[in-house]
């Protein structure tokens, strides 16, 4: 087995163990393949992985089209997880299966308007600035309820839940605090909107995220190795 396949099977096993440990249903794994070559994606695809996350839209679309023209991997679910500018919404709407970083109505409206009619509705998550960092994207927690109400009205979007990138913290307890706040926010709105996705947890805070009920882990480094 190549090293990436080994890491993949070890990681999925590790996630299973953590979900058992915290009595959580199995969390899904989103493979964050930004900056990584097609060969890595193909290796994981062969090993059974079907969801991939990218931060740069151009890169995501190039990878998607390469794999499609190679005649393989047409059942990959592509997730956009980077900051989304309004001049890129069309590219996202036409190519992605999910956009996890919706944090304002203008972007959501454009995505809904630009989602092609022959495609299923675009899955979206609202990104929350849970640590209240000034420079970070995401909607402040206090504005989440209003934004959810507005996005739920948009016909070509399917609102699935919430996403966050908390400020880096050391140690399990410190990491769990913002993630717990996310879970509470998620639980407040889950029934109203029929949520099924709480996207949180990366290579460095996976255990904390599982402990707090993440349903979708976004893992890059622990799977593909360090990025340049
Ligand atoms: C890069 C990135 C990840 C993956 O981070 P790792 O630390 O490499 O696991 C997850 N989520 C987002 C939004 C990212 O940009």
PDB file of N, CA and C in Angstrom, residues 131-188:
ATOM      1  N   UNK A 131     -15.324  31.957  16.977  1.00  0.00           N
ATOM      2  CA  UNK A 131     -14.375  32.514  17.934  1.00  0.00           C
ATOM      3  C   UNK A 131     -14.388  34.039  17.932  1.00  0.00           C
ATOM      4  N   UNK A 132     -15.252  34.633  17.114  1.00  0.00           N
ATOM      5  CA  UNK A 132     -15.358  36.085  17.070  1.00  0.00           C
ATOM      6  C   UNK A 132     -14.075  36.767  16.640  1.00  0.00           C
ATOM      7  N   UNK A 133     -13.344  36.129  15.747  1.00  0.00           N
ATOM      8  CA  UNK A 133     -12.088  36.728  15.285  1.00  0.00           C
ATOM      9  C   UNK A 133     -12.381  37.809  14.255  1.00  0.00           C
ATOM     10  N   UNK A 134     -11.766  38.940  14.444  1.00  0.00           N
ATOM     11  CA  UNK A 134     -12.088  40.083  13.611  1.00  0.00           C
ATOM     12  C   UNK A 134     -11.776  39.863  12.132  1.00  0.00           C
ATOM     13  N   UNK A 135     -10.660  39.204  11.878  1.00  0.00           N
ATOM     14  CA  UNK A 135     -10.204  39.097  10.485  1.00  0.00           C
ATOM     15  C   UNK A 135     -10.805  37.893   9.768  1.00  0.00           C
ATOM     16  N   UNK A 136     -11.586  37.102  10.482  1.00  0.00           N
ATOM     17  CA  UNK A 136     -12.009  35.829   9.902  1.00  0.00           C
ATOM     18  C   UNK A 136     -13.361  35.904   9.211  1.00  0.00           C
ATOM     19  N   UNK A 137     -13.534  35.022   8.212  1.00  0.00           N
ATOM     20  CA  UNK A 137     -14.840  34.965   7.579  1.00  0.00           C
ATOM     21  C   UNK A 137     -15.798  34.187   8.475  1.00  0.00           C
ATOM     22  N   UNK A 138     -17.067  34.224   8.101  1.00  0.00           N
ATOM     23  CA  UNK A 138     -18.084  33.618   8.932  1.00  0.00           C
ATOM     24  C   UNK A 138     -18.992  34.683   9.499  1.00  0.00           C
ATOM     25  N   UNK A 139     -20.249  34.306   9.691  1.00  0.00           N
ATOM     26  CA  UNK A 139     -21.216  35.243  10.249  1.00  0.00           C
ATOM     27  C   UNK A 139     -21.126  35.181  11.777  1.00  0.00           C
ATOM     28  N   UNK A 140     -21.232  36.336  12.460  1.00  0.00           N
ATOM     29  CA  UNK A 140     -21.238  36.297  13.936  1.00  0.00           C
ATOM     30  C   UNK A 140     -22.420  35.465  14.437  1.00  0.00           C
ATOM     31  N   UNK A 141     -22.230  34.764  15.551  1.00  0.00           N
ATOM     32  CA  UNK A 141     -23.287  33.887  16.081  1.00  0.00           C
ATOM     33  C   UNK A 141     -24.634  34.588  16.200  1.00  0.00           C
ATOM     34  N   UNK A 142     -24.589  35.833  16.645  1.00  0.00           N
ATOM     35  CA  UNK A 142     -25.840  36.563  16.894  1.00  0.00           C
ATOM     36  C   UNK A 142     -26.644  36.777  15.606  1.00  0.00           C
ATOM     37  N   UNK A 143     -25.960  36.760  14.478  1.00  0.00           N
ATOM     38  CA  UNK A 143     -26.657  37.005  13.207  1.00  0.00           C
ATOM     39  C   UNK A 143     -27.066  35.727  12.492  1.00  0.00           C
ATOM     40  N   UNK A 144     -26.723  34.587  13.096  1.00  0.00           N
ATOM     41  CA  UNK A 144     -27.028  33.304  12.458  1.00  0.00           C
ATOM     42  C   UNK A 144     -28.533  33.088  12.254  1.00  0.00           C
ATOM     43  N   UNK A 145     -29.364  33.315  13.275  1.00  0.00           N
ATOM     44  CA  UNK A 145     -30.796  33.016  13.090  1.00  0.00           C
ATOM     45  C   UNK A 145     -31.422  33.754  11.906  1.00  0.00           C
ATOM     46  N   UNK A 146     -31.131  35.032  11.756  1.00  0.00           N
ATOM     47  CA  UNK A 146     -31.716  35.804  10.652  1.00  0.00           C
ATOM     48  C   UNK A 146     -31.225  35.295   9.302  1.00  0.00           C
ATOM     49  N   UNK A 147     -29.926  35.023   9.220  1.00  0.00           N
ATOM     50  CA  UNK A 147     -29.367  34.561   7.946  1.00  0.00           C
ATOM     51  C   UNK A 147     -29.945  33.203   7.556  1.00  0.00           C
ATOM     52  N   UNK A 148     -30.096  32.311   8.521  1.00  0.00           N
ATOM     53  CA  UNK A 148     -30.679  30.996   8.223  1.00  0.00           C
ATOM     54  C   UNK A 148     -32.088  31.153   7.650  1.00  0.00           C
ATOM     55  N   UNK A 149     -32.866  32.026   8.266  1.00  0.00           N
ATOM     56  CA  UNK A 149     -34.235  32.237   7.801  1.00  0.00           C
ATOM     57  C   UNK A 149     -34.275  32.715   6.356  1.00  0.00           C
ATOM     58  N   UNK A 150     -33.348  33.584   6.010  1.00  0.00           N
ATOM     59  CA  UNK A 150     -33.305  34.114   4.638  1.00  0.00           C
ATOM     60  C   UNK A 150     -32.819  33.075   3.642  1.00  0.00           C
ATOM     61  N   UNK A 151     -31.809  32.316   4.037  1.00  0.00           N
ATOM     62  CA  UNK A 151     -31.254  31.318   3.108  1.00  0.00           C
ATOM     63  C   UNK A 151     -32.250  30.190   2.859  1.00  0.00           C
ATOM     64  N   UNK A 152     -32.994  29.848   3.894  1.00  0.00           N
ATOM     65  CA  UNK A 152     -33.966  28.747   3.763  1.00  0.00           C
ATOM     66  C   UNK A 152     -35.016  29.044   2.689  1.00  0.00           C
ATOM     67  N   UNK A 153     -35.220  30.318   2.374  1.00  0.00           N
ATOM     68  CA  UNK A 153     -36.214  30.709   1.366  1.00  0.00           C
ATOM     69  C   UNK A 153     -35.702  30.554  -0.068  1.00  0.00           C
ATOM     70  N   UNK A 154     -34.422  30.394  -0.233  1.00  0.00           N
ATOM     71  CA  UNK A 154     -33.862  30.408  -1.584  1.00  0.00           C
ATOM     72  C   UNK A 154     -34.090  29.054  -2.263  1.00  0.00           C
ATOM     73  N   UNK A 155     -34.689  29.072  -3.458  1.00  0.00           N
ATOM     74  CA  UNK A 155     -35.207  27.835  -4.046  1.00  0.00           C
ATOM     75  C   UNK A 155     -34.152  26.843  -4.524  1.00  0.00           C
ATOM     76  N   UNK A 156     -32.976  27.332  -4.906  1.00  0.00           N
ATOM     77  CA  UNK A 156     -32.009  26.415  -5.520  1.00  0.00           C
ATOM     78  C   UNK A 156     -30.892  26.017  -4.554  1.00  0.00           C
ATOM     79  N   UNK A 157     -31.113  26.317  -3.268  1.00  0.00           N
ATOM     80  CA  UNK A 157     -30.151  25.902  -2.252  1.00  0.00           C
ATOM     81  C   UNK A 157     -30.801  24.902  -1.320  1.00  0.00           C
ATOM     82  N   UNK A 158     -29.998  23.969  -0.829  1.00  0.00           N
ATOM     83  CA  UNK A 158     -30.466  23.082   0.224  1.00  0.00           C
ATOM     84  C   UNK A 158     -29.599  23.319   1.461  1.00  0.00           C
ATOM     85  N   UNK A 159     -30.216  23.942   2.451  1.00  0.00           N
ATOM     86  CA  UNK A 159     -29.502  24.318   3.670  1.00  0.00           C
ATOM     87  C   UNK A 159     -29.337  23.090   4.562  1.00  0.00           C
ATOM     88  N   UNK A 160     -28.096  22.655   4.768  1.00  0.00           N
ATOM     89  CA  UNK A 160     -27.846  21.399   5.472  1.00  0.00           C
ATOM     90  C   UNK A 160     -27.341  21.576   6.894  1.00  0.00           C
ATOM     91  N   UNK A 161     -26.811  22.778   7.228  1.00  0.00           N
ATOM     92  CA  UNK A 161     -26.306  22.942   8.591  1.00  0.00           C
ATOM     93  C   UNK A 161     -25.287  24.046   8.702  1.00  0.00           C
ATOM     94  N   UNK A 162     -24.331  23.846   9.613  1.00  0.00           N
ATOM     95  CA  UNK A 162     -23.369  24.889   9.965  1.00  0.00           C
ATOM     96  C   UNK A 162     -21.939  24.372   9.837  1.00  0.00           C
ATOM     97  N   UNK A 163     -21.027  25.333   9.679  1.00  0.00           N
ATOM     98  CA  UNK A 163     -19.608  25.026   9.566  1.00  0.00           C
ATOM     99  C   UNK A 163     -18.824  26.067  10.351  1.00  0.00           C
ATOM    100  N   UNK A 164     -17.680  25.668  10.908  1.00  0.00           N
ATOM    101  CA  UNK A 164     -16.822  26.641  11.590  1.00  0.00           C
ATOM    102  C   UNK A 164     -15.360  26.223  11.531  1.00  0.00           C
ATOM    103  N   UNK A 165     -14.509  27.253  11.573  1.00  0.00           N
ATOM    104  CA  UNK A 165     -13.066  27.085  11.749  1.00  0.00           C
ATOM    105  C   UNK A 165     -12.696  27.876  12.998  1.00  0.00           C
ATOM    106  N   UNK A 166     -12.684  27.250  14.174  1.00  0.00           N
ATOM    107  CA  UNK A 166     -12.383  28.017  15.386  1.00  0.00           C
ATOM    108  C   UNK A 166     -10.921  28.480  15.408  1.00  0.00           C
ATOM    109  N   UNK A 167     -10.652  29.472  16.232  1.00  0.00           N
ATOM    110  CA  UNK A 167      -9.271  29.917  16.411  1.00  0.00           C
ATOM    111  C   UNK A 167      -8.455  28.746  16.958  1.00  0.00           C
ATOM    112  N   UNK A 168      -7.199  28.631  16.524  1.00  0.00           N
ATOM    113  CA  UNK A 168      -6.362  27.525  17.023  1.00  0.00           C
ATOM    114  C   UNK A 168      -6.240  27.568  18.541  1.00  0.00           C
ATOM    115  N   UNK A 169      -6.284  26.399  19.171  1.00  0.00           N
ATOM    116  CA  UNK A 169      -6.137  26.332  20.625  1.00  0.00           C
ATOM    117  C   UNK A 169      -5.380  25.054  20.963  1.00  0.00           C
ATOM    118  N   UNK A 170      -4.691  25.065  22.094  1.00  0.00           N
ATOM    119  CA  UNK A 170      -3.922  23.905  22.533  1.00  0.00           C
ATOM    120  C   UNK A 170      -4.704  23.122  23.580  1.00  0.00           C
ATOM    121  N   UNK A 171      -4.742  21.827  23.411  1.00  0.00           N
ATOM    122  CA  UNK A 171      -5.344  20.986  24.447  1.00  0.00           C
ATOM    123  C   UNK A 171      -6.817  20.739  24.192  1.00  0.00           C
ATOM    124  N   UNK A 172      -7.247  19.549  24.595  1.00  0.00           N
ATOM    125  CA  UNK A 172      -8.596  19.107  24.293  1.00  0.00           C
ATOM    126  C   UNK A 172      -9.679  20.036  24.867  1.00  0.00           C
ATOM    127  N   UNK A 173      -9.527  20.422  26.118  1.00  0.00           N
ATOM    128  CA  UNK A 173     -10.574  21.226  26.755  1.00  0.00           C
ATOM    129  C   UNK A 173     -10.723  22.589  26.096  1.00  0.00           C
ATOM    130  N   UNK A 174      -9.593  23.229  25.835  1.00  0.00           N
ATOM    131  CA  UNK A 174      -9.632  24.549  25.186  1.00  0.00           C
ATOM    132  C   UNK A 174     -10.222  24.434  23.784  1.00  0.00           C
ATOM    133  N   UNK A 175      -9.885  23.357  23.107  1.00  0.00           N
ATOM    134  CA  UNK A 175     -10.427  23.178  21.755  1.00  0.00           C
ATOM    135  C   UNK A 175     -11.928  22.924  21.783  1.00  0.00           C
ATOM    136  N   UNK A 176     -12.383  22.254  22.823  1.00  0.00           N
ATOM    137  CA  UNK A 176     -13.807  21.884  22.863  1.00  0.00           C
ATOM    138  C   UNK A 176     -14.727  23.073  23.076  1.00  0.00           C
ATOM    139  N   UNK A 177     -14.222  24.132  23.704  1.00  0.00           N
ATOM    140  CA  UNK A 177     -15.123  25.253  24.051  1.00  0.00           C
ATOM    141  C   UNK A 177     -15.858  25.866  22.860  1.00  0.00           C
ATOM    142  N   UNK A 178     -15.143  26.351  21.843  1.00  0.00           N
ATOM    143  CA  UNK A 178     -15.877  26.925  20.697  1.00  0.00           C
ATOM    144  C   UNK A 178     -16.696  25.882  19.942  1.00  0.00           C
ATOM    145  N   UNK A 179     -16.197  24.652  19.937  1.00  0.00           N
ATOM    146  CA  UNK A 179     -16.912  23.598  19.227  1.00  0.00           C
ATOM    147  C   UNK A 179     -18.220  23.258  19.944  1.00  0.00           C
ATOM    148  N   UNK A 180     -18.195  23.378  21.257  1.00  0.00           N
ATOM    149  CA  UNK A 180     -19.418  23.170  22.037  1.00  0.00           C
ATOM    150  C   UNK A 180     -20.436  24.275  21.721  1.00  0.00           C
ATOM    151  N   UNK A 181     -19.944  25.493  21.623  1.00  0.00           N
ATOM    152  CA  UNK A 181     -20.833  26.608  21.262  1.00  0.00           C
ATOM    153  C   UNK A 181     -21.458  26.364  19.886  1.00  0.00           C
ATOM    154  N   UNK A 182     -20.676  25.795  18.995  1.00  0.00           N
ATOM    155  CA  UNK A 182     -21.210  25.453  17.665  1.00  0.00           C
ATOM    156  C   UNK A 182     -22.308  24.394  17.771  1.00  0.00           C
ATOM    157  N   UNK A 183     -22.045  23.381  18.590  1.00  0.00           N
ATOM    158  CA  UNK A 183     -23.050  22.326  18.729  1.00  0.00           C
ATOM    159  C   UNK A 183     -24.363  22.901  19.272  1.00  0.00           C
ATOM    160  N   UNK A 184     -24.255  23.793  20.257  1.00  0.00           N
ATOM    161  CA  UNK A 184     -25.476  24.365  20.834  1.00  0.00           C
ATOM    162  C   UNK A 184     -26.236  25.182  19.796  1.00  0.00           C
ATOM    163  N   UNK A 185     -25.506  25.952  19.017  1.00  0.00           N
ATOM    164  CA  UNK A 185     -26.120  26.744  17.959  1.00  0.00           C
ATOM    165  C   UNK A 185     -26.804  25.817  16.939  1.00  0.00           C
ATOM    166  N   UNK A 186     -26.102  24.760  16.597  1.00  0.00           N
ATOM    167  CA  UNK A 186     -26.631  23.774  15.647  1.00  0.00           C
ATOM    168  C   UNK A 186     -27.917  23.151  16.196  1.00  0.00           C
ATOM    169  N   UNK A 187     -27.855  22.748  17.461  1.00  0.00           N
ATOM    170  CA  UNK A 187     -29.030  22.085  18.056  1.00  0.00           C
ATOM    171  C   UNK A 187     -30.237  23.021  18.135  1.00  0.00           C
ATOM    172  N   UNK A 188     -29.953  24.316  18.339  1.00  0.00           N
ATOM    173  CA  UNK A 188     -31.055  25.293  18.385  1.00  0.00           C
ATOM    174  C   UNK A 188     -31.863  25.326  17.093  1.00  0.00           C
TER     175      UNK A 188
END
